Amino acid sequence: MSARRGRFQGVWQIVQYNWPFYLASLSATLVGLLAVVWLPLPEWLRLIGYLGVAAALYFTFASLVVSYYVYDASGMYDLGWLDGLLPATPARWANIHAGLDETTPQLQARFGAPADLLDIYDPVIMTEASIARARALTPPEVAPRPARLTELVGPSRSWDVAFLVFVAHEIRDRALRVRFLQAVREGLKPDGRVVLVEHLRDAANYAVFGPGALHFLPRSEWLLGAEQAGLQVEREQPLTPFVRIFVLRHAP
């Protein structure tokens, strides 16, 4: 099993999984540019057209540059950010994903402990076409166990830590997302932790993803969801300016 990643693997995967969006964006930009150049438009409308083309090009390429930074250049998948994050090395951990598993080999190399690998993908709930493409194009190196997102564990309270890396935001319904976090909490030992890693719907992500940042959830939504699920934030820190780490534990 290899934990090594290609130099541009992350950004290339973004293009593969979202190629219809990028194709549509570039096609619309080209059509818009041709219209602005060739059509007899008033100067004020031509200026708006140029600004629209510039904005479309900016967000298209800025999102790719930042994706490269986050997924390829930041060291995110080296897991160095885990240093000092947890109170102790877990004896048992869970990695929960929706079919795109980018972290299990690295976690196993780091911890070498028994693990529960759970795939919560539900095509009825997670309707983004990019998820289906990701599952088809990038099969997991380690086979996970399919699980219902509200029924994750058999014997409960067995995990020292549960990892949720870029997965929980795919559950778009708030109530269902809270039920998922409750199910994760039920799998934790009394002193267990949840490591939640997500982009946020904030100024930094809006600045590079534009309207695409609406796919992310605001920080307040994560704090509210954790509270409603019976969890509390023990620690919060940036992984990059565009990605946030929350360490959650049982609320008293």
PDB file of C-alpha atoms in Angstrom:
ATOM      1  CA  MET A   1       0.000   0.000   0.000  1.00  0.00           C
ATOM      2  CA  SER A   2       1.426   3.379  -0.979  1.00  0.00           C
ATOM      3  CA  ALA A   3       0.758   6.678   0.733  1.00  0.00           C
ATOM      4  CA  ARG A   4       2.657   8.684  -1.868  1.00  0.00           C
ATOM      5  CA  ARG A   5       0.798  11.190  -3.999  1.00  0.00           C
ATOM      6  CA  GLY A   6       1.699  12.657  -7.364  1.00  0.00           C
ATOM      7  CA  ARG A   7       2.902  16.259  -7.457  1.00  0.00           C
ATOM      8  CA  PHE A   8      -0.273  17.545  -9.138  1.00  0.00           C
ATOM      9  CA  GLN A   9      -2.621  14.743  -8.092  1.00  0.00           C
ATOM     10  CA  GLY A  10      -5.014  16.923  -6.106  1.00  0.00           C
ATOM     11  CA  VAL A  11      -5.599  19.620  -8.686  1.00  0.00           C
ATOM     12  CA  TRP A  12      -5.828  17.047 -11.490  1.00  0.00           C
ATOM     13  CA  GLN A  13      -8.504  15.200  -9.532  1.00  0.00           C
ATOM     14  CA  ILE A  14     -10.440  18.454  -9.114  1.00  0.00           C
ATOM     15  CA  VAL A  15     -10.431  18.867 -12.907  1.00  0.00           C
ATOM     16  CA  GLN A  16     -11.420  15.240 -13.493  1.00  0.00           C
ATOM     17  CA  TYR A  17     -14.290  15.294 -11.029  1.00  0.00           C
ATOM     18  CA  ASN A  18     -15.605  18.700 -12.101  1.00  0.00           C
ATOM     19  CA  TRP A  19     -14.722  18.782 -15.790  1.00  0.00           C
ATOM     20  CA  PRO A  20     -18.253  19.707 -16.955  1.00  0.00           C
ATOM     21  CA  PHE A  21     -18.096  22.846 -14.812  1.00  0.00           C
ATOM     22  CA  TYR A  22     -14.684  23.873 -16.140  1.00  0.00           C
ATOM     23  CA  LEU A  23     -15.663  23.099 -19.732  1.00  0.00           C
ATOM     24  CA  ALA A  24     -18.872  25.126 -19.381  1.00  0.00           C
ATOM     25  CA  SER A  25     -17.019  27.972 -17.701  1.00  0.00           C
ATOM     26  CA  LEU A  26     -14.343  28.216 -20.380  1.00  0.00           C
ATOM     27  CA  SER A  27     -16.900  27.828 -23.186  1.00  0.00           C
ATOM     28  CA  ALA A  28     -19.114  30.573 -21.748  1.00  0.00           C
ATOM     29  CA  THR A  29     -16.069  32.792 -21.291  1.00  0.00           C
ATOM     30  CA  LEU A  30     -15.016  32.286 -24.905  1.00  0.00           C
ATOM     31  CA  VAL A  31     -18.520  32.997 -26.201  1.00  0.00           C
ATOM     32  CA  GLY A  32     -18.753  36.072 -24.002  1.00  0.00           C
ATOM     33  CA  LEU A  33     -15.398  37.356 -25.195  1.00  0.00           C
ATOM     34  CA  LEU A  34     -16.321  36.871 -28.837  1.00  0.00           C
ATOM     35  CA  ALA A  35     -19.627  38.650 -28.272  1.00  0.00           C
ATOM     36  CA  VAL A  36     -17.931  41.603 -26.591  1.00  0.00           C
ATOM     37  CA  VAL A  37     -15.330  41.897 -29.349  1.00  0.00           C
ATOM     38  CA  TRP A  38     -17.535  41.421 -32.410  1.00  0.00           C
ATOM     39  CA  LEU A  39     -21.009  42.643 -31.534  1.00  0.00           C
ATOM     40  CA  PRO A  40     -21.849  46.364 -31.935  1.00  0.00           C
ATOM     41  CA  LEU A  41     -22.398  47.059 -28.252  1.00  0.00           C
ATOM     42  CA  PRO A  42     -22.515  50.364 -26.368  1.00  0.00           C
ATOM     43  CA  GLU A  43     -19.246  51.089 -24.596  1.00  0.00           C
ATOM     44  CA  TRP A  44     -20.740  50.732 -21.127  1.00  0.00           C
ATOM     45  CA  LEU A  45     -22.120  47.289 -22.012  1.00  0.00           C
ATOM     46  CA  ARG A  46     -18.840  46.297 -23.614  1.00  0.00           C
ATOM     47  CA  LEU A  47     -17.052  47.269 -20.381  1.00  0.00           C
ATOM     48  CA  ILE A  48     -19.442  45.136 -18.328  1.00  0.00           C
ATOM     49  CA  GLY A  49     -18.815  42.287 -20.749  1.00  0.00           C
ATOM     50  CA  TYR A  50     -15.053  42.553 -20.344  1.00  0.00           C
ATOM     51  CA  LEU A  51     -15.424  42.646 -16.571  1.00  0.00           C
ATOM     52  CA  GLY A  52     -17.621  39.540 -16.668  1.00  0.00           C
ATOM     53  CA  VAL A  53     -15.112  37.679 -18.839  1.00  0.00           C
ATOM     54  CA  ALA A  54     -12.263  38.721 -16.540  1.00  0.00           C
ATOM     55  CA  ALA A  55     -14.194  37.570 -13.461  1.00  0.00           C
ATOM     56  CA  ALA A  56     -15.000  34.199 -15.029  1.00  0.00           C
ATOM     57  CA  LEU A  57     -11.368  33.628 -16.000  1.00  0.00           C
ATOM     58  CA  TYR A  58     -10.164  34.746 -12.587  1.00  0.00           C
ATOM     59  CA  PHE A  59     -12.407  32.396 -10.601  1.00  0.00           C
ATOM     60  CA  THR A  60     -11.712  29.476 -12.938  1.00  0.00           C
ATOM     61  CA  PHE A  61      -7.957  29.717 -12.622  1.00  0.00           C
ATOM     62  CA  ALA A  62      -7.849  30.996  -9.032  1.00  0.00           C
ATOM     63  CA  SER A  63      -9.828  27.952  -7.892  1.00  0.00           C
ATOM     64  CA  LEU A  64      -7.317  25.656  -9.606  1.00  0.00           C
ATOM     65  CA  VAL A  65      -4.308  27.474  -8.157  1.00  0.00           C
ATOM     66  CA  VAL A  66      -5.755  27.299  -4.649  1.00  0.00           C
ATOM     67  CA  SER A  67      -6.756  23.658  -5.151  1.00  0.00           C
ATOM     68  CA  TYR A  68      -3.140  22.906  -6.050  1.00  0.00           C
ATOM     69  CA  TYR A  69      -1.975  24.785  -2.959  1.00  0.00           C
ATOM     70  CA  VAL A  70      -4.426  23.045  -0.611  1.00  0.00           C
ATOM     71  CA  TYR A  71      -4.294  19.486  -1.943  1.00  0.00           C
ATOM     72  CA  ASP A  72      -0.772  19.275  -3.372  1.00  0.00           C
ATOM     73  CA  ALA A  73       1.561  21.944  -1.999  1.00  0.00           C
ATOM     74  CA  SER A  74       0.401  22.499   1.576  1.00  0.00           C
ATOM     75  CA  GLY A  75       1.474  19.115   2.936  1.00  0.00           C
ATOM     76  CA  MET A  76      -2.097  18.364   3.887  1.00  0.00           C
ATOM     77  CA  TYR A  77      -1.856  14.681   3.004  1.00  0.00           C
ATOM     78  CA  ASP A  78       1.463  14.278   4.797  1.00  0.00           C
ATOM     79  CA  LEU A  79      -0.635  14.653   7.968  1.00  0.00           C
ATOM     80  CA  GLY A  80       1.988  16.773   9.683  1.00  0.00           C
ATOM     81  CA  TRP A  81      -0.877  18.921  10.967  1.00  0.00           C
ATOM     82  CA  LEU A  82      -1.838  16.019  13.245  1.00  0.00           C
ATOM     83  CA  ASP A  83       1.296  16.591  15.328  1.00  0.00           C
ATOM     84  CA  GLY A  84       0.138  17.638  18.795  1.00  0.00           C
ATOM     85  CA  LEU A  85      -3.506  17.726  17.711  1.00  0.00           C
ATOM     86  CA  LEU A  86      -4.629  14.663  19.663  1.00  0.00           C
ATOM     87  CA  PRO A  87      -3.969  13.959  23.354  1.00  0.00           C
ATOM     88  CA  ALA A  88      -2.629  10.451  22.626  1.00  0.00           C
ATOM     89  CA  THR A  89      -1.994   8.025  19.782  1.00  0.00           C
ATOM     90  CA  PRO A  90      -5.330   6.299  19.074  1.00  0.00           C
ATOM     91  CA  ALA A  91      -5.659   2.603  19.829  1.00  0.00           C
ATOM     92  CA  ARG A  92      -8.603   2.431  17.442  1.00  0.00           C
ATOM     93  CA  TRP A  93      -9.779   4.985  14.919  1.00  0.00           C
ATOM     94  CA  ALA A  94     -12.337   5.437  12.171  1.00  0.00           C
ATOM     95  CA  ASN A  95     -12.046   7.114   8.804  1.00  0.00           C
ATOM     96  CA  ILE A  96     -15.440   8.037   7.376  1.00  0.00           C
ATOM     97  CA  HIS A  97     -15.787   9.160   3.767  1.00  0.00           C
ATOM     98  CA  ALA A  98     -18.176   9.148   0.826  1.00  0.00           C
ATOM     99  CA  GLY A  99     -16.172   6.900  -1.450  1.00  0.00           C
ATOM    100  CA  LEU A 100     -13.257   9.219  -2.132  1.00  0.00           C
ATOM    101  CA  ASP A 101     -10.706   8.075   0.442  1.00  0.00           C
ATOM    102  CA  GLU A 102      -7.548  10.193   0.302  1.00  0.00           C
ATOM    103  CA  THR A 103      -6.274   9.644   3.838  1.00  0.00           C
ATOM    104  CA  THR A 104      -6.530   6.007   4.972  1.00  0.00           C
ATOM    105  CA  PRO A 105      -3.081   4.905   3.680  1.00  0.00           C
ATOM    106  CA  GLN A 106      -1.437   7.884   5.389  1.00  0.00           C
ATOM    107  CA  LEU A 107      -3.366   7.329   8.618  1.00  0.00           C
ATOM    108  CA  GLN A 108      -2.457   3.653   8.657  1.00  0.00           C
ATOM    109  CA  ALA A 109       1.190   4.507   8.036  1.00  0.00           C
ATOM    110  CA  ARG A 110       1.078   6.976  10.913  1.00  0.00           C
ATOM    111  CA  PHE A 111      -0.942   5.065  13.517  1.00  0.00           C
ATOM    112  CA  GLY A 112      -0.813   1.417  12.482  1.00  0.00           C
ATOM    113  CA  ALA A 113      -3.793   0.775  14.708  1.00  0.00           C
ATOM    114  CA  PRO A 114      -7.046  -1.135  14.116  1.00  0.00           C
ATOM    115  CA  ALA A 115      -9.391   1.017  12.072  1.00  0.00           C
ATOM    116  CA  ASP A 116     -12.978   1.153  10.923  1.00  0.00           C
ATOM    117  CA  LEU A 117     -13.175   2.420   7.338  1.00  0.00           C
ATOM    118  CA  LEU A 118     -16.709   3.499   6.512  1.00  0.00           C
ATOM    119  CA  ASP A 119     -18.220   4.639   3.216  1.00  0.00           C
ATOM    120  CA  ILE A 120     -21.421   6.648   3.813  1.00  0.00           C
ATOM    121  CA  TYR A 121     -22.145   7.484   0.181  1.00  0.00           C
ATOM    122  CA  ASP A 122     -25.863   7.623  -0.546  1.00  0.00           C
ATOM    123  CA  PRO A 123     -26.766   8.701  -4.102  1.00  0.00           C
ATOM    124  CA  VAL A 124     -30.214   9.812  -2.948  1.00  0.00           C
ATOM    125  CA  ILE A 125     -28.735  12.219  -0.410  1.00  0.00           C
ATOM    126  CA  MET A 126     -25.441  13.113  -2.071  1.00  0.00           C
ATOM    127  CA  THR A 127     -26.595  14.140  -5.496  1.00  0.00           C
ATOM    128  CA  GLU A 128     -23.496  16.010  -6.708  1.00  0.00           C
ATOM    129  CA  ALA A 129     -22.367  14.410  -9.967  1.00  0.00           C
ATOM    130  CA  SER A 130     -18.749  15.095  -9.013  1.00  0.00           C
ATOM    131  CA  ILE A 131     -19.023  12.588  -6.142  1.00  0.00           C
ATOM    132  CA  ALA A 132     -20.116   9.812  -8.487  1.00  0.00           C
ATOM    133  CA  ARG A 133     -17.266  10.672 -10.885  1.00  0.00           C
ATOM    134  CA  ALA A 134     -14.760  10.688  -8.016  1.00  0.00           C
ATOM    135  CA  ARG A 135     -15.918   7.249  -6.862  1.00  0.00           C
ATOM    136  CA  ALA A 136     -15.664   5.863 -10.382  1.00  0.00           C
ATOM    137  CA  LEU A 137     -12.268   7.377 -11.184  1.00  0.00           C
ATOM    138  CA  THR A 138     -10.501   6.886  -7.833  1.00  0.00           C
ATOM    139  CA  PRO A 139     -11.288   3.551  -6.194  1.00  0.00           C
ATOM    140  CA  PRO A 140     -10.045   3.301  -2.594  1.00  0.00           C
ATOM    141  CA  GLU A 141      -6.753   1.554  -1.900  1.00  0.00           C
ATOM    142  CA  VAL A 142      -8.345  -0.053   1.171  1.00  0.00           C
ATOM    143  CA  ALA A 143     -11.875  -1.427   0.868  1.00  0.00           C
ATOM    144  CA  PRO A 144     -14.282   0.369   3.234  1.00  0.00           C
ATOM    145  CA  ARG A 145     -17.443  -0.956   4.807  1.00  0.00           C
ATOM    146  CA  PRO A 146     -20.639   0.607   3.416  1.00  0.00           C
ATOM    147  CA  ALA A 147     -22.597   2.264   6.194  1.00  0.00           C
ATOM    148  CA  ARG A 148     -25.752   4.293   6.613  1.00  0.00           C
ATOM    149  CA  LEU A 149     -24.752   7.751   7.714  1.00  0.00           C
ATOM    150  CA  THR A 150     -27.094   7.635  10.710  1.00  0.00           C
ATOM    151  CA  GLU A 151     -26.099   4.076  11.733  1.00  0.00           C
ATOM    152  CA  LEU A 152     -22.331   3.832  11.703  1.00  0.00           C
ATOM    153  CA  VAL A 153     -21.392   1.415  14.436  1.00  0.00           C
ATOM    154  CA  GLY A 154     -22.368  -1.904  15.931  1.00  0.00           C
ATOM    155  CA  PRO A 155     -20.779  -1.990  19.369  1.00  0.00           C
ATOM    156  CA  SER A 156     -20.695   1.690  20.282  1.00  0.00           C
ATOM    157  CA  ARG A 157     -17.988   3.726  21.986  1.00  0.00           C
ATOM    158  CA  SER A 158     -15.006   1.990  20.395  1.00  0.00           C
ATOM    159  CA  TRP A 159     -13.148   4.843  18.673  1.00  0.00           C
ATOM    160  CA  ASP A 160     -10.440   7.011  20.147  1.00  0.00           C
ATOM    161  CA  VAL A 161     -10.787   9.302  17.138  1.00  0.00           C
ATOM    162  CA  ALA A 162     -13.013   9.551  14.062  1.00  0.00           C
ATOM    163  CA  PHE A 163     -11.713  11.401  11.006  1.00  0.00           C
ATOM    164  CA  LEU A 164     -14.146  13.363   8.811  1.00  0.00           C
ATOM    165  CA  VAL A 165     -12.035  14.873   6.051  1.00  0.00           C
ATOM    166  CA  PHE A 166     -13.997  16.842   3.445  1.00  0.00           C
ATOM    167  CA  VAL A 167     -17.048  14.596   3.762  1.00  0.00           C
ATOM    168  CA  ALA A 168     -19.625  16.038   6.183  1.00  0.00           C
ATOM    169  CA  HIS A 169     -20.463  19.034   3.964  1.00  0.00           C
ATOM    170  CA  GLU A 170     -21.794  16.621   1.347  1.00  0.00           C
ATOM    171  CA  ILE A 171     -24.772  16.049   3.662  1.00  0.00           C
ATOM    172  CA  ARG A 172     -26.658  19.165   2.648  1.00  0.00           C
ATOM    173  CA  ASP A 173     -29.662  18.798   4.955  1.00  0.00           C
ATOM    174  CA  ARG A 174     -28.898  20.269   8.386  1.00  0.00           C
ATOM    175  CA  ALA A 175     -31.044  17.859  10.398  1.00  0.00           C
ATOM    176  CA  LEU A 176     -29.529  14.859   8.640  1.00  0.00           C
ATOM    177  CA  ARG A 177     -26.042  16.249   9.122  1.00  0.00           C
ATOM    178  CA  VAL A 178     -26.717  16.573  12.870  1.00  0.00           C
ATOM    179  CA  ARG A 179     -27.944  12.966  12.971  1.00  0.00           C
ATOM    180  CA  PHE A 180     -24.728  11.925  11.227  1.00  0.00           C
ATOM    181  CA  LEU A 181     -22.619  13.759  13.814  1.00  0.00           C
ATOM    182  CA  GLN A 182     -24.679  12.114  16.544  1.00  0.00           C
ATOM    183  CA  ALA A 183     -23.923   8.710  15.031  1.00  0.00           C
ATOM    184  CA  VAL A 184     -20.227   9.587  14.962  1.00  0.00           C
ATOM    185  CA  ARG A 185     -20.413  10.672  18.606  1.00  0.00           C
ATOM    186  CA  GLU A 186     -22.021   7.336  19.516  1.00  0.00           C
ATOM    187  CA  GLY A 187     -18.983   5.565  18.089  1.00  0.00           C
ATOM    188  CA  LEU A 188     -16.564   7.470  20.305  1.00  0.00           C
ATOM    189  CA  LYS A 189     -15.121   6.340  23.590  1.00  0.00           C
ATOM    190  CA  PRO A 190     -16.029   8.709  26.436  1.00  0.00           C
ATOM    191  CA  ASP A 191     -12.738  10.553  25.918  1.00  0.00           C
ATOM    192  CA  GLY A 192     -12.731  10.151  22.129  1.00  0.00           C
ATOM    193  CA  ARG A 193     -12.314  12.919  19.542  1.00  0.00           C
ATOM    194  CA  VAL A 194     -13.696  13.821  16.122  1.00  0.00           C
ATOM    195  CA  VAL A 195     -11.295  15.475  13.689  1.00  0.00           C
ATOM    196  CA  LEU A 196     -13.403  17.467  11.227  1.00  0.00           C
ATOM    197  CA  VAL A 197     -11.614  19.050   8.246  1.00  0.00           C
ATOM    198  CA  GLU A 198     -13.551  21.358   5.934  1.00  0.00           C
ATOM    199  CA  HIS A 199     -13.419  24.384   3.680  1.00  0.00           C
ATOM    200  CA  LEU A 200     -15.568  27.183   5.084  1.00  0.00           C
ATOM    201  CA  ARG A 201     -17.988  29.499   3.370  1.00  0.00           C
ATOM    202  CA  ASP A 202     -15.948  32.551   4.290  1.00  0.00           C
ATOM    203  CA  ALA A 203     -14.192  35.533   2.742  1.00  0.00           C
ATOM    204  CA  ALA A 204     -11.032  33.615   1.835  1.00  0.00           C
ATOM    205  CA  ASN A 205     -12.913  30.913  -0.070  1.00  0.00           C
ATOM    206  CA  TYR A 206     -15.301  33.386  -1.704  1.00  0.00           C
ATOM    207  CA  ALA A 207     -12.243  35.300  -2.937  1.00  0.00           C
ATOM    208  CA  VAL A 208     -10.977  32.335  -4.953  1.00  0.00           C
ATOM    209  CA  PHE A 209     -14.000  30.105  -5.569  1.00  0.00           C
ATOM    210  CA  GLY A 210     -16.603  32.836  -6.060  1.00  0.00           C
ATOM    211  CA  PRO A 211     -20.128  31.356  -6.131  1.00  0.00           C
ATOM    212  CA  GLY A 212     -18.541  27.900  -5.793  1.00  0.00           C
ATOM    213  CA  ALA A 213     -17.919  28.711  -2.121  1.00  0.00           C
ATOM    214  CA  LEU A 214     -21.654  28.242  -1.537  1.00  0.00           C
ATOM    215  CA  HIS A 215     -20.974  24.496  -1.648  1.00  0.00           C
ATOM    216  CA  PHE A 216     -19.099  24.902   1.622  1.00  0.00           C
ATOM    217  CA  LEU A 217     -20.756  25.592   4.967  1.00  0.00           C
ATOM    218  CA  PRO A 218     -20.128  28.602   7.212  1.00  0.00           C
ATOM    219  CA  ARG A 219     -18.255  28.178  10.474  1.00  0.00           C
ATOM    220  CA  SER A 220     -21.431  28.949  12.423  1.00  0.00           C
ATOM    221  CA  GLU A 221     -23.139  25.932  10.809  1.00  0.00           C
ATOM    222  CA  TRP A 222     -20.422  23.586  12.019  1.00  0.00           C
ATOM    223  CA  LEU A 223     -20.514  25.023  15.532  1.00  0.00           C
ATOM    224  CA  LEU A 224     -24.307  24.737  15.676  1.00  0.00           C
ATOM    225  CA  GLY A 225     -24.285  21.219  14.242  1.00  0.00           C
ATOM    226  CA  ALA A 226     -21.704  20.058  16.748  1.00  0.00           C
ATOM    227  CA  GLU A 227     -23.690  21.516  19.624  1.00  0.00           C
ATOM    228  CA  GLN A 228     -26.933  19.931  18.474  1.00  0.00           C
ATOM    229  CA  ALA A 229     -25.172  16.582  18.101  1.00  0.00           C
ATOM    230  CA  GLY A 230     -23.908  16.655  21.676  1.00  0.00           C
ATOM    231  CA  LEU A 231     -20.351  17.598  20.788  1.00  0.00           C
ATOM    232  CA  GLN A 232     -18.208  20.558  21.744  1.00  0.00           C
ATOM    233  CA  VAL A 233     -15.250  22.171  20.059  1.00  0.00           C
ATOM    234  CA  GLU A 234     -12.100  21.357  21.990  1.00  0.00           C
ATOM    235  CA  ARG A 235      -9.740  22.904  19.477  1.00  0.00           C
ATOM    236  CA  GLU A 236      -9.960  24.851  16.229  1.00  0.00           C
ATOM    237  CA  GLN A 237      -7.144  25.865  13.923  1.00  0.00           C
ATOM    238  CA  PRO A 238      -6.473  26.650  10.271  1.00  0.00           C
ATOM    239  CA  LEU A 239      -4.824  24.026   8.107  1.00  0.00           C
ATOM    240  CA  THR A 240      -4.439  26.616   5.354  1.00  0.00           C
ATOM    241  CA  PRO A 241      -6.175  29.985   4.930  1.00  0.00           C
ATOM    242  CA  PHE A 242      -8.872  28.030   3.052  1.00  0.00           C
ATOM    243  CA  VAL A 243      -9.307  24.945   5.241  1.00  0.00           C
ATOM    244  CA  ARG A 244     -10.221  24.660   8.933  1.00  0.00           C
ATOM    245  CA  ILE A 245      -9.701  21.860  11.436  1.00  0.00           C
ATOM    246  CA  PHE A 246     -12.154  21.290  14.282  1.00  0.00           C
ATOM    247  CA  VAL A 247     -11.400  18.830  17.077  1.00  0.00           C
ATOM    248  CA  LEU A 248     -14.666  17.817  18.748  1.00  0.00           C
ATOM    249  CA  ARG A 249     -15.379  15.775  21.861  1.00  0.00           C
ATOM    250  CA  HIS A 250     -18.369  14.759  23.951  1.00  0.00           C
ATOM    251  CA  ALA A 251     -20.169  17.753  25.435  1.00  0.00           C
ATOM    252  CA  PRO A 252     -20.498  17.599  29.241  1.00  0.00           C
TER     253      PRO A 252
END
